[in-house]
PDB file of C-alpha atoms in Angstrom:
ATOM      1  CA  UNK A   1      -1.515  -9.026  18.215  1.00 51.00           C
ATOM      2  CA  UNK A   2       0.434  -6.605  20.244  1.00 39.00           C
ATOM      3  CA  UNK A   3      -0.185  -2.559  19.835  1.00 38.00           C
ATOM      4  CA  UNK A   4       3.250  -0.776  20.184  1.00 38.00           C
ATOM      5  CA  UNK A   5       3.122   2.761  21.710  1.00 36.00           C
ATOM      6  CA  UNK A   6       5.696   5.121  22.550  1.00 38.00           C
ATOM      7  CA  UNK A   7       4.736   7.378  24.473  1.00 33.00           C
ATOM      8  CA  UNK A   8       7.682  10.538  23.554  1.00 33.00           C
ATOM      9  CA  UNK A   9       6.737  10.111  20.159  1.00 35.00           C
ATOM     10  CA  UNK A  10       2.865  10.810  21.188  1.00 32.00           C
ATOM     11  CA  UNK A  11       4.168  13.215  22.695  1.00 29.00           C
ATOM     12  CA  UNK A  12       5.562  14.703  19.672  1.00 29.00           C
ATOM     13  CA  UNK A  13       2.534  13.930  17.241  1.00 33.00           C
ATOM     14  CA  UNK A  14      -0.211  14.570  20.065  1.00 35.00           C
ATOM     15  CA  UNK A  15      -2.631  12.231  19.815  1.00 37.00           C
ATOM     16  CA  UNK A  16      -6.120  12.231  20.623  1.00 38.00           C
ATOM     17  CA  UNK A  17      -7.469  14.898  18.836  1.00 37.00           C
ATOM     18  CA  UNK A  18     -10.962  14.160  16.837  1.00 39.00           C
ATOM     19  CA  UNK A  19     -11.266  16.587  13.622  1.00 38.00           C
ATOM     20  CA  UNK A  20     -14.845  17.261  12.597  1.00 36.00           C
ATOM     21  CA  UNK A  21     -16.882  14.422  11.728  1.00 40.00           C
ATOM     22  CA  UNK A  22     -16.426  11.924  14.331  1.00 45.00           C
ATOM     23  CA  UNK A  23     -12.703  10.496  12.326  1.00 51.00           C
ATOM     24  CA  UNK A  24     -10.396   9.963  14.810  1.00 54.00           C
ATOM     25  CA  UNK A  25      -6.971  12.103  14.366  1.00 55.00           C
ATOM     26  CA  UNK A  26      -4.016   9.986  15.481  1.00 56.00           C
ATOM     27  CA  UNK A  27      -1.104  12.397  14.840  1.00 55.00           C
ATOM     28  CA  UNK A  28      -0.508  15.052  12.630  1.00 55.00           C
ATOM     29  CA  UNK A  29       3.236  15.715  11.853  1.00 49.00           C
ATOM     30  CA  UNK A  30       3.299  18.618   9.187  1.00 48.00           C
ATOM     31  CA  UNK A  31       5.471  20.640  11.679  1.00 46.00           C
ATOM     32  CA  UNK A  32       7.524  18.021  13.020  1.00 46.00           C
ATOM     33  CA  UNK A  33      11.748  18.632  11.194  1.00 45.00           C
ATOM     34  CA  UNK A  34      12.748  16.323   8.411  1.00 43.00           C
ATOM     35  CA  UNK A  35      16.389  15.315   7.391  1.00 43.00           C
ATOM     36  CA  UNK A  36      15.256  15.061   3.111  1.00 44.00           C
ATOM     37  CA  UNK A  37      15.512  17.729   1.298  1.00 47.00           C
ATOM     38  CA  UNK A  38      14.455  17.845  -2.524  1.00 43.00           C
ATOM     39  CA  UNK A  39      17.221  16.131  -4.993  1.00 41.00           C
ATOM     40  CA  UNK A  40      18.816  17.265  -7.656  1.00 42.00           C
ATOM     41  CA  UNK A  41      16.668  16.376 -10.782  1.00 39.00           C
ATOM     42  CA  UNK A  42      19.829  14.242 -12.388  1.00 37.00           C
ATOM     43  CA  UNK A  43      19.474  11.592  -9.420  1.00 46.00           C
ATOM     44  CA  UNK A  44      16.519   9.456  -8.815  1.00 53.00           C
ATOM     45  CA  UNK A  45      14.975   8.890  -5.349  1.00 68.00           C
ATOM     46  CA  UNK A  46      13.385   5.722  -5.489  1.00 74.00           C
ATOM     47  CA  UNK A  47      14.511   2.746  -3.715  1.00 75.00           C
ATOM     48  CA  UNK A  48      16.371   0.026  -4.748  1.00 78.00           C
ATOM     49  CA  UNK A  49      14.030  -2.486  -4.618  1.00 82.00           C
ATOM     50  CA  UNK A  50      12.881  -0.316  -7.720  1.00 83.00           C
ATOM     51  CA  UNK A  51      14.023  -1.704 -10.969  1.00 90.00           C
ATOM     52  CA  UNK A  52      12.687  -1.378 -14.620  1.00 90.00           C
ATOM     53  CA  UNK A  53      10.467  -3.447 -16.043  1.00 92.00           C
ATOM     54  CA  UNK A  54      10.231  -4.767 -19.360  1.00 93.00           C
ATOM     55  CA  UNK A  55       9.170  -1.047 -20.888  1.00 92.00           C
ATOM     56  CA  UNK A  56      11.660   0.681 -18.880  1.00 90.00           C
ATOM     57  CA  UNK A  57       8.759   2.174 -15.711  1.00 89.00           C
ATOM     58  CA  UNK A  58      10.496   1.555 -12.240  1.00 90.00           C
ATOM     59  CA  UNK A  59       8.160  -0.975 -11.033  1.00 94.00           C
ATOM     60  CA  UNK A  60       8.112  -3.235  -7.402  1.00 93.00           C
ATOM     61  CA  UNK A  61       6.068  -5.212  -5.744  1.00 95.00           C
ATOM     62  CA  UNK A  62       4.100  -4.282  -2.308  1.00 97.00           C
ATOM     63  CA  UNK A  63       2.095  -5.547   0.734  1.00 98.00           C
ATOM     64  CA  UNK A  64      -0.691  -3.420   2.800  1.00 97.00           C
ATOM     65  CA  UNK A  65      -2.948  -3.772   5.607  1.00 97.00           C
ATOM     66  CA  UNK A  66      -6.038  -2.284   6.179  1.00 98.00           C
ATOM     67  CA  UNK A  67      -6.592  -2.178   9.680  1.00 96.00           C
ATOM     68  CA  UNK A  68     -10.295  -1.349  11.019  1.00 95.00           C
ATOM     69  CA  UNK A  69     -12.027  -1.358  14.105  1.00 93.00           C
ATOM     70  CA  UNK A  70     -15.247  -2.894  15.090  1.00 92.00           C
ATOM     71  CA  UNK A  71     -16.919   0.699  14.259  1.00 93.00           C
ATOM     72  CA  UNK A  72     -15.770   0.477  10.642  1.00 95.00           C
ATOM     73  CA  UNK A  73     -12.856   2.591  10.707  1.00 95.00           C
ATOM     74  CA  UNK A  74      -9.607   2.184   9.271  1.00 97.00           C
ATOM     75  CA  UNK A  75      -6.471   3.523   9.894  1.00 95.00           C
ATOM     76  CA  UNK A  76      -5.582   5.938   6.795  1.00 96.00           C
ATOM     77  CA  UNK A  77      -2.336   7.823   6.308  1.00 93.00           C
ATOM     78  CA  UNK A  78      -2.382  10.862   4.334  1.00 91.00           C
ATOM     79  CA  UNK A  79       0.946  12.013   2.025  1.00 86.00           C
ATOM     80  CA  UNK A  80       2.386  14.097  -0.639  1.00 82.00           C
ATOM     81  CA  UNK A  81       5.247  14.112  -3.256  1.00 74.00           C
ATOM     82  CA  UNK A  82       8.130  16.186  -2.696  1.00 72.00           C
ATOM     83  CA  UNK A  83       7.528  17.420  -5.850  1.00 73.00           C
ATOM     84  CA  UNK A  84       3.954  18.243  -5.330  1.00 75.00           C
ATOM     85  CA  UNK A  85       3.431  19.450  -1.786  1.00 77.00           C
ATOM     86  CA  UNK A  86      -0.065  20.795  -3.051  1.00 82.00           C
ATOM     87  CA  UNK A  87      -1.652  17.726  -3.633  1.00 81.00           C
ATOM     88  CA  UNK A  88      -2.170  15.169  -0.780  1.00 87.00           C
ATOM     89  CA  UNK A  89      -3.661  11.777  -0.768  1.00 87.00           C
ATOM     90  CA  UNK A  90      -5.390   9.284   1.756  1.00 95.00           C
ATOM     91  CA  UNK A  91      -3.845   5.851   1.438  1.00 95.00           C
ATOM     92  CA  UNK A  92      -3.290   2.515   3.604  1.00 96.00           C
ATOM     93  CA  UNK A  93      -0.887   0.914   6.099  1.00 95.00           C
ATOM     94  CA  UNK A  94       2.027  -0.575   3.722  1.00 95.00           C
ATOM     95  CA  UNK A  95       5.102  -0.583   1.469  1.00 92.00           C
ATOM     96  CA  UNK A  96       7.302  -2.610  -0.581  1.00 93.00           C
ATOM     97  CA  UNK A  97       8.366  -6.413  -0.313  1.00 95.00           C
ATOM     98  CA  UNK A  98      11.768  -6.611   0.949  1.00 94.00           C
ATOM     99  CA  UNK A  99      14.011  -9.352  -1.287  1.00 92.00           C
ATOM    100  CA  UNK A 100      13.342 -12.474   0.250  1.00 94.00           C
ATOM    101  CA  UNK A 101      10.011 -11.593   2.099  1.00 96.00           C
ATOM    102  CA  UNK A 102       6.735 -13.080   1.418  1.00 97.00           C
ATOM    103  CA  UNK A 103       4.020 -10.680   0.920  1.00 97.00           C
ATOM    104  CA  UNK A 104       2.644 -11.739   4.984  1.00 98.00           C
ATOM    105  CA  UNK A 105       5.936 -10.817   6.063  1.00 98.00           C
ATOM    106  CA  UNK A 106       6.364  -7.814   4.454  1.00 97.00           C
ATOM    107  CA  UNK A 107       2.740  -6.629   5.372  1.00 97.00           C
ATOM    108  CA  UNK A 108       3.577  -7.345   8.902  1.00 96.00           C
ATOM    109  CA  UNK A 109       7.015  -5.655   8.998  1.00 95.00           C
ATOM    110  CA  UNK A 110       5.490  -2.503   7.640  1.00 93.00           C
ATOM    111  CA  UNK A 111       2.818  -2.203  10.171  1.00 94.00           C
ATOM    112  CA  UNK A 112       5.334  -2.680  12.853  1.00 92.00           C
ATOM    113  CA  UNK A 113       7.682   0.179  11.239  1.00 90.00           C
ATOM    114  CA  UNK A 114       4.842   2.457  10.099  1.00 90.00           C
ATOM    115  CA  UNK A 115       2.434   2.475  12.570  1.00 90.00           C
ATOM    116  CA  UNK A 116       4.039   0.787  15.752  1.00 90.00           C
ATOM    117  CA  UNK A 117       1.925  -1.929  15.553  1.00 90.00           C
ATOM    118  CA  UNK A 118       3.326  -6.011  15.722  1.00 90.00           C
ATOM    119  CA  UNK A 119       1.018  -8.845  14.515  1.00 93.00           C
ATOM    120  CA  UNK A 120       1.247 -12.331  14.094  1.00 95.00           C
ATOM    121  CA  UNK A 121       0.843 -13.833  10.733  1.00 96.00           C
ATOM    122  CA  UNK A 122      -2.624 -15.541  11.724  1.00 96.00           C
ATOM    123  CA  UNK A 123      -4.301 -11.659  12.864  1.00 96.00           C
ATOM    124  CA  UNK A 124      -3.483 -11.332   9.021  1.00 97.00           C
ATOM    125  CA  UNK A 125      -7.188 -12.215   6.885  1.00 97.00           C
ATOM    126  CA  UNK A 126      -6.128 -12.210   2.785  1.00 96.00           C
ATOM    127  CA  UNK A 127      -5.151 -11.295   0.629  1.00 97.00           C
ATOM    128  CA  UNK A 128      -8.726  -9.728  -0.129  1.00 97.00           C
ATOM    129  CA  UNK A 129      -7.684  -7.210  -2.784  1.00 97.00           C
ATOM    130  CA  UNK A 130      -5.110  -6.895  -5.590  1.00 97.00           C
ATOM    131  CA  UNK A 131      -4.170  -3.741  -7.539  1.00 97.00           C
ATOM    132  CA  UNK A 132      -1.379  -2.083 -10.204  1.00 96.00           C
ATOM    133  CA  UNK A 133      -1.377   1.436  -9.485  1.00 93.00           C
ATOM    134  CA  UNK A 134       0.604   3.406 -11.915  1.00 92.00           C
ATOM    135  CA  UNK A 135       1.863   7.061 -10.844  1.00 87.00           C
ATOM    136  CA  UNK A 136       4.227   9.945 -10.889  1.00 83.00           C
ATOM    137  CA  UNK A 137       6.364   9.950  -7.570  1.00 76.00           C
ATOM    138  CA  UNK A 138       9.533  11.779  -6.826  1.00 73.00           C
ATOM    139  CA  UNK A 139       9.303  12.952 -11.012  1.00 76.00           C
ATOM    140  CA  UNK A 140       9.355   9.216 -12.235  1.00 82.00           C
ATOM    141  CA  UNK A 141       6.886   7.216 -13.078  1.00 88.00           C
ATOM    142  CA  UNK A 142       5.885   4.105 -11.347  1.00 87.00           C
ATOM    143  CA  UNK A 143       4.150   1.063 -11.031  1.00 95.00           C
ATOM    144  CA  UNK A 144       3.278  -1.125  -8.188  1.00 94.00           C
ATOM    145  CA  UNK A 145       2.267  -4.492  -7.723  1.00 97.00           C
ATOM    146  CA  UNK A 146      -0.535  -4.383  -4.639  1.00 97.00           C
ATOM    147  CA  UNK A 147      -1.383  -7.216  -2.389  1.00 98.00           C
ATOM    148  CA  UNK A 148      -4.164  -6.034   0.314  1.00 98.00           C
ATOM    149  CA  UNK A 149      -4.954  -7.393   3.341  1.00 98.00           C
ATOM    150  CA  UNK A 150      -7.445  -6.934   6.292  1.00 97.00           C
ATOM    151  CA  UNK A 151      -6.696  -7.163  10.327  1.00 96.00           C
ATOM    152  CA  UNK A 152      -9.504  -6.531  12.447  1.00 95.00           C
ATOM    153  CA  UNK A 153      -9.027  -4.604  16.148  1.00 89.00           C
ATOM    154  CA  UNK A 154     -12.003  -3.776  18.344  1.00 83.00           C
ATOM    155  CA  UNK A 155     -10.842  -0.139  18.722  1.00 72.00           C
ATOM    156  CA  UNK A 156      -9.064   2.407  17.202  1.00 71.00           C
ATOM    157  CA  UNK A 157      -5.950   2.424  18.991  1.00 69.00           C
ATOM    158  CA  UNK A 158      -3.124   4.359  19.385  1.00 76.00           C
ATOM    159  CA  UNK A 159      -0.417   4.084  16.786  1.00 77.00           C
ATOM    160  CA  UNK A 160       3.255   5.522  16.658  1.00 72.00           C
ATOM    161  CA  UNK A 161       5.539   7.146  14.252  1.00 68.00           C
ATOM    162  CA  UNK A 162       8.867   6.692  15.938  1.00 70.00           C
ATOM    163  CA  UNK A 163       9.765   3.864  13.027  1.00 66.00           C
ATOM    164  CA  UNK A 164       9.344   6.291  10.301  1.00 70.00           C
ATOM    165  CA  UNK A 165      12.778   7.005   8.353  1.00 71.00           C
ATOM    166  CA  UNK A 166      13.616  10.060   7.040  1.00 74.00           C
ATOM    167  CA  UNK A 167      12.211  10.225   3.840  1.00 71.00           C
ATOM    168  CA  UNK A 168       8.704   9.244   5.496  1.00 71.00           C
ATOM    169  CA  UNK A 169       8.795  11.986   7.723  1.00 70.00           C
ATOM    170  CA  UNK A 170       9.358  14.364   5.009  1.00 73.00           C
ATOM    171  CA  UNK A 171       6.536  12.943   2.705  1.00 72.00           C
ATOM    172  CA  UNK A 172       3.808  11.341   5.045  1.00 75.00           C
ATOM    173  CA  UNK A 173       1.742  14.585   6.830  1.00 81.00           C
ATOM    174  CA  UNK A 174      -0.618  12.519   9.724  1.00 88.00           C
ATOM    175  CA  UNK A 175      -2.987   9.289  10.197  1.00 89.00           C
ATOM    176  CA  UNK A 176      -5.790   8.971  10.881  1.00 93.00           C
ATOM    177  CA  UNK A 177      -8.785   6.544  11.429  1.00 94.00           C
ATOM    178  CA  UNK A 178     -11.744   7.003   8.849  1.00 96.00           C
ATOM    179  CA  UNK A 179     -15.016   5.413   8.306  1.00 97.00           C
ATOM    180  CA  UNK A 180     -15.823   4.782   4.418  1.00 97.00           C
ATOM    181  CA  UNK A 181     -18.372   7.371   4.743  1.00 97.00           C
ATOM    182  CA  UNK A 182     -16.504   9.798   5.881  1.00 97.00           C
ATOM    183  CA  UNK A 183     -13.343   9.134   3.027  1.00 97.00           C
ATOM    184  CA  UNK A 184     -15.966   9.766   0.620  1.00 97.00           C
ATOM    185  CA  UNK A 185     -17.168  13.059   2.193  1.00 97.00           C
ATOM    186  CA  UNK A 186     -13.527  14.279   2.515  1.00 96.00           C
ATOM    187  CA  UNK A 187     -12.130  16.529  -0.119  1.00 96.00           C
ATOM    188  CA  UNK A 188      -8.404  14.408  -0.885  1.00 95.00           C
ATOM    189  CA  UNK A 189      -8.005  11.639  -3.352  1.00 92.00           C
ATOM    190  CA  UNK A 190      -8.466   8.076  -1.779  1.00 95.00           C
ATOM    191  CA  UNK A 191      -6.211   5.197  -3.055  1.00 93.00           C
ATOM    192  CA  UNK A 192      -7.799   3.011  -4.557  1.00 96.00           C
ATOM    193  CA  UNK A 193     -10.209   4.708  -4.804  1.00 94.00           C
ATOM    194  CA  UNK A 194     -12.864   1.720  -4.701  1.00 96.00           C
ATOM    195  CA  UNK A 195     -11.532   1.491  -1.016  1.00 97.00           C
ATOM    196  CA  UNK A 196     -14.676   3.007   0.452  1.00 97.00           C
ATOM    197  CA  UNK A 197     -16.387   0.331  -1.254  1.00 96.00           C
ATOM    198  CA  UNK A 198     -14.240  -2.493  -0.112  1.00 96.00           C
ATOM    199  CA  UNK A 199     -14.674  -1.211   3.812  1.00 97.00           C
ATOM    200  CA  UNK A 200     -18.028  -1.315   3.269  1.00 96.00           C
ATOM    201  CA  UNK A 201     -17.939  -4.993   2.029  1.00 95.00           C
ATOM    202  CA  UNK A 202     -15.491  -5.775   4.755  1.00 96.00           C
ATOM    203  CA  UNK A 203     -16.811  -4.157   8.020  1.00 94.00           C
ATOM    204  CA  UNK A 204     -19.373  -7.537   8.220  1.00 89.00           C
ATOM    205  CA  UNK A 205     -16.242  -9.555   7.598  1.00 91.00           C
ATOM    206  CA  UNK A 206     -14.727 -11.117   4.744  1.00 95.00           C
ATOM    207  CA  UNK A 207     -16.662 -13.709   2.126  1.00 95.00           C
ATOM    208  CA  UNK A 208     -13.299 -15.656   0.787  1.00 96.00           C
ATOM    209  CA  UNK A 209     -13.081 -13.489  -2.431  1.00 95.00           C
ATOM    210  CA  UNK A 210     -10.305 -11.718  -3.705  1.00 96.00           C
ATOM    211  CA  UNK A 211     -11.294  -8.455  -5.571  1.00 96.00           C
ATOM    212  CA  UNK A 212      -8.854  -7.677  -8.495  1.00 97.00           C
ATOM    213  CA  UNK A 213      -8.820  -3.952  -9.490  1.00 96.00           C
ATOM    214  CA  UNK A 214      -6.462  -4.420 -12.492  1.00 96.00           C
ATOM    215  CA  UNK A 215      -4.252  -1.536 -13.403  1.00 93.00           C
ATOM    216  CA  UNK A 216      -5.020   1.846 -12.411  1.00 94.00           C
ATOM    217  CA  UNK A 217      -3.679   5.251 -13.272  1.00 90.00           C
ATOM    218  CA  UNK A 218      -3.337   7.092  -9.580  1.00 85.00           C
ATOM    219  CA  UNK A 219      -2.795  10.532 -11.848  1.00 73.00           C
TER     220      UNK A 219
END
């Protein structure tokens, strides 16, 4: 696996800092300027590769990674919706499946474009987890279908932002890399929220199973 940095967009998002707690703070970009502004309530927001589903709730498929270190940490990012600045949430590396991708590709594409990060297919271990989360976003209701999988690096490294469009800069706030303990200790919603569980299970490596959460209700 390669790790992608850039250093003027560190130098943007300083990294390095370590909040209290021992997690380690890759960037925080709250003040950095954003090009999305909110939309007019007639006009929906979502993607493309969101389309309605048999009961008419915008629904796509999507591919994640959780990347953790050899001390148990894994990289989180932490958002909002536009429409809800208040409320924040911790969630993993990923996004949707492009048309055509497989689920490996798409996992791998969105590391590269989120984080700054390119892996090969094989640093991919999965998928260990499944999931249909169901929630409000941009004043629509959703519902995506979750493929997880795990990559291991010995240390939290450095990660990037520079691949983030627009629209990600406006709704994703910083990253960070967080031991399950301390997710659970933190204050903001976790999704899933059985991921503290699954690190656990993980950190001495994966036993072959894939863990299916079923649906879940993120509001």
């Amino acid at each position: 696996m390669t790790w992608r940095s850039d250093s003027s967009e560190q130098r943007r998002g300083e990294a390095g800092s370590r909040p209290p707690g021992g997690a380690w703070l890759v960037t925080d970009v709250s003040s950095q300027p954003s090009g999305l502004g909110t939309p007019p309530a007639s006009t929906s927001s979502l993607g493309d590769e969101w389309v309605p589903g048999p009961d008419g709730i915008r629904e796509r498929s999507a591919a994640r990674v959780i990347l953790m270190d050899d001390d148990g940490r894994v990289l989180m990012i932490r958002g909002h919706d536009v429409n809800q600045p208040e409320r924040s949430w911790w969630f993993t590396v990923g996004g949707g499946i492009d048309a055509g991708e497989t689920p490996v590709q798409a996992a791998l594409r969105e590391a590269r474009e989120e984080v700054g990060i390119d892996l090969a297919p094989g640093d991919l271990v999965g998928p260990v987890l499944t999931r249909t989360g169901i929630f409000e976003f941009f004043a629509e209701t959703c519902r995506q279908y979750e493929v997880f999988f795990v990559v291991r690096t010995p240390v939290a490294v450095e990660v990037t932002t520079a691949g983030w469009t627009a629209a990600e800069r406006e709704l994703l706030d910083e990253m960070a890399w967080l031991t399950a303990a301390q997710l659970r200790e933190q204050p903001l919603e976790v999704f899933p929220p059985e991921l503290p569980d699954v690190i656990d299970h993980l950190v001495a490596g994966w036993d072959g199973e894939v863990r299916h959460l079923g649906e879940q209700f993120d509001d």
